[in-house]
XYZ file of C-alpha atoms in Angstrom:
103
model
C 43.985 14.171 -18.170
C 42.268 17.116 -19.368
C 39.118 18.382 -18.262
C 37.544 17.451 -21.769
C 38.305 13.973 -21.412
C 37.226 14.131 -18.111
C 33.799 15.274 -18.886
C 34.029 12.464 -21.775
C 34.452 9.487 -19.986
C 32.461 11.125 -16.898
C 29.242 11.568 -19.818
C 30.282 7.701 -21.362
C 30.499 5.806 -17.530
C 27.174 7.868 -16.254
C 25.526 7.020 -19.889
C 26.305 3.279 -19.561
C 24.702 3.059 -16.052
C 21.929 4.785 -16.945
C 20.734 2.164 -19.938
C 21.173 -0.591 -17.791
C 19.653 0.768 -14.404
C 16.258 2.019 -16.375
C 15.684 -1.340 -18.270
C 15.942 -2.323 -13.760
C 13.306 0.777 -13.403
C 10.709 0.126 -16.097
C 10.690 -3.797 -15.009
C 10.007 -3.325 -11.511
C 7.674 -0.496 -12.562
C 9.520 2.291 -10.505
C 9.266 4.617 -13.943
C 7.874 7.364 -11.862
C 10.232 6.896 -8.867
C 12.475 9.650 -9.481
C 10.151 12.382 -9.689
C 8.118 10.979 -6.852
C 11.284 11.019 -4.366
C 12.250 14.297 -5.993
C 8.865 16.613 -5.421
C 8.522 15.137 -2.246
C 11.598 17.329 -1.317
C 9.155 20.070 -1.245
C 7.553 18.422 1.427
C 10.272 18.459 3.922
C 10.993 21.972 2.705
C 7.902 22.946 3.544
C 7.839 21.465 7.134
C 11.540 23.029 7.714
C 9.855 26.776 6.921
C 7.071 25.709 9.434
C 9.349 24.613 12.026
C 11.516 27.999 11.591
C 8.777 30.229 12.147
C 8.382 28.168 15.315
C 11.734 27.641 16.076
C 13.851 30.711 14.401
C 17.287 28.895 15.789
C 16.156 26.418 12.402
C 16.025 29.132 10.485
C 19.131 28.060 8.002
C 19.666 27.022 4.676
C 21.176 23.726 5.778
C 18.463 22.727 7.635
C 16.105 23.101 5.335
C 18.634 21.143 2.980
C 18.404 18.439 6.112
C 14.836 18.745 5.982
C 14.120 17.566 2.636
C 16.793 14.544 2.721
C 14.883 13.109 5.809
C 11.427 13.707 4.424
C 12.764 12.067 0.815
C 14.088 9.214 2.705
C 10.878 8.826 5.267
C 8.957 9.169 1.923
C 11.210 6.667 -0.076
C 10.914 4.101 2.810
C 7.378 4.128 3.273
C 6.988 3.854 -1.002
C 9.422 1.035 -0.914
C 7.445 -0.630 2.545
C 3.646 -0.227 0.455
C 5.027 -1.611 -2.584
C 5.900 -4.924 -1.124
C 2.152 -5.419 -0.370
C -0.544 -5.863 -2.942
C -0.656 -2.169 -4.453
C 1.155 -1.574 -7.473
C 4.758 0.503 -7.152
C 3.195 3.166 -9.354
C 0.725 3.844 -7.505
C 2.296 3.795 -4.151
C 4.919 6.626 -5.918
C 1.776 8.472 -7.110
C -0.062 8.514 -3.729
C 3.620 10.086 -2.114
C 4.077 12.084 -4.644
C 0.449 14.210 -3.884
C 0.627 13.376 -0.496
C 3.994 15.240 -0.142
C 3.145 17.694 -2.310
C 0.164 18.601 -0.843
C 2.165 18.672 2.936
């Protein structure tokens, strides 16, 4: 197989997930979950450069990398915990999403 092809059916199989994961998304009202989860990398990248100046041994590119995985997932958790209860997904993504941003 060529790498053309490759890329083809690649493009055709990530294409055909896509349609029928976002109908999934806008249902449950999650439209704003990926750049929610996303920015709130910044967060843990943020808290990484903290804990380096404190800490220089954390003072690497892969923990910074670490950093921001744990804080999405802490952040994903806590959207997916809230949105179980009475507020609306949206605006539990929303209320991360600034939060995070302005860690």
């Amino acid at each position: 197989m060529t790498d053309a092809v490759a890329m083809i059916l690649g493009m055709a199989v990530l294409g055909a997930a896509a349609s029928v994961l976002s109908v999934i998304v806008v249902l449950r009202r999650w439209a704003f979950i990926g750049e929610g989860i996303a920015h709130a990398g910044f967060g843990g990248v943020g808290a990484a450069w903290l804990l380096s100046l404190a800490f220089p041994i954390a003072a690497t590119e892969s923990f910074a990398y670490a950093m921001a995985v744990l804080f999405s997932a802490i952040c994903a958790a806590g959207i997916g915990m809230l949105s179980r209860r009475s507020l609306q997904p949206d605006t539990v993504i929303g209320i991360f999403l600034v939060g995070s941003l302005a860690f």
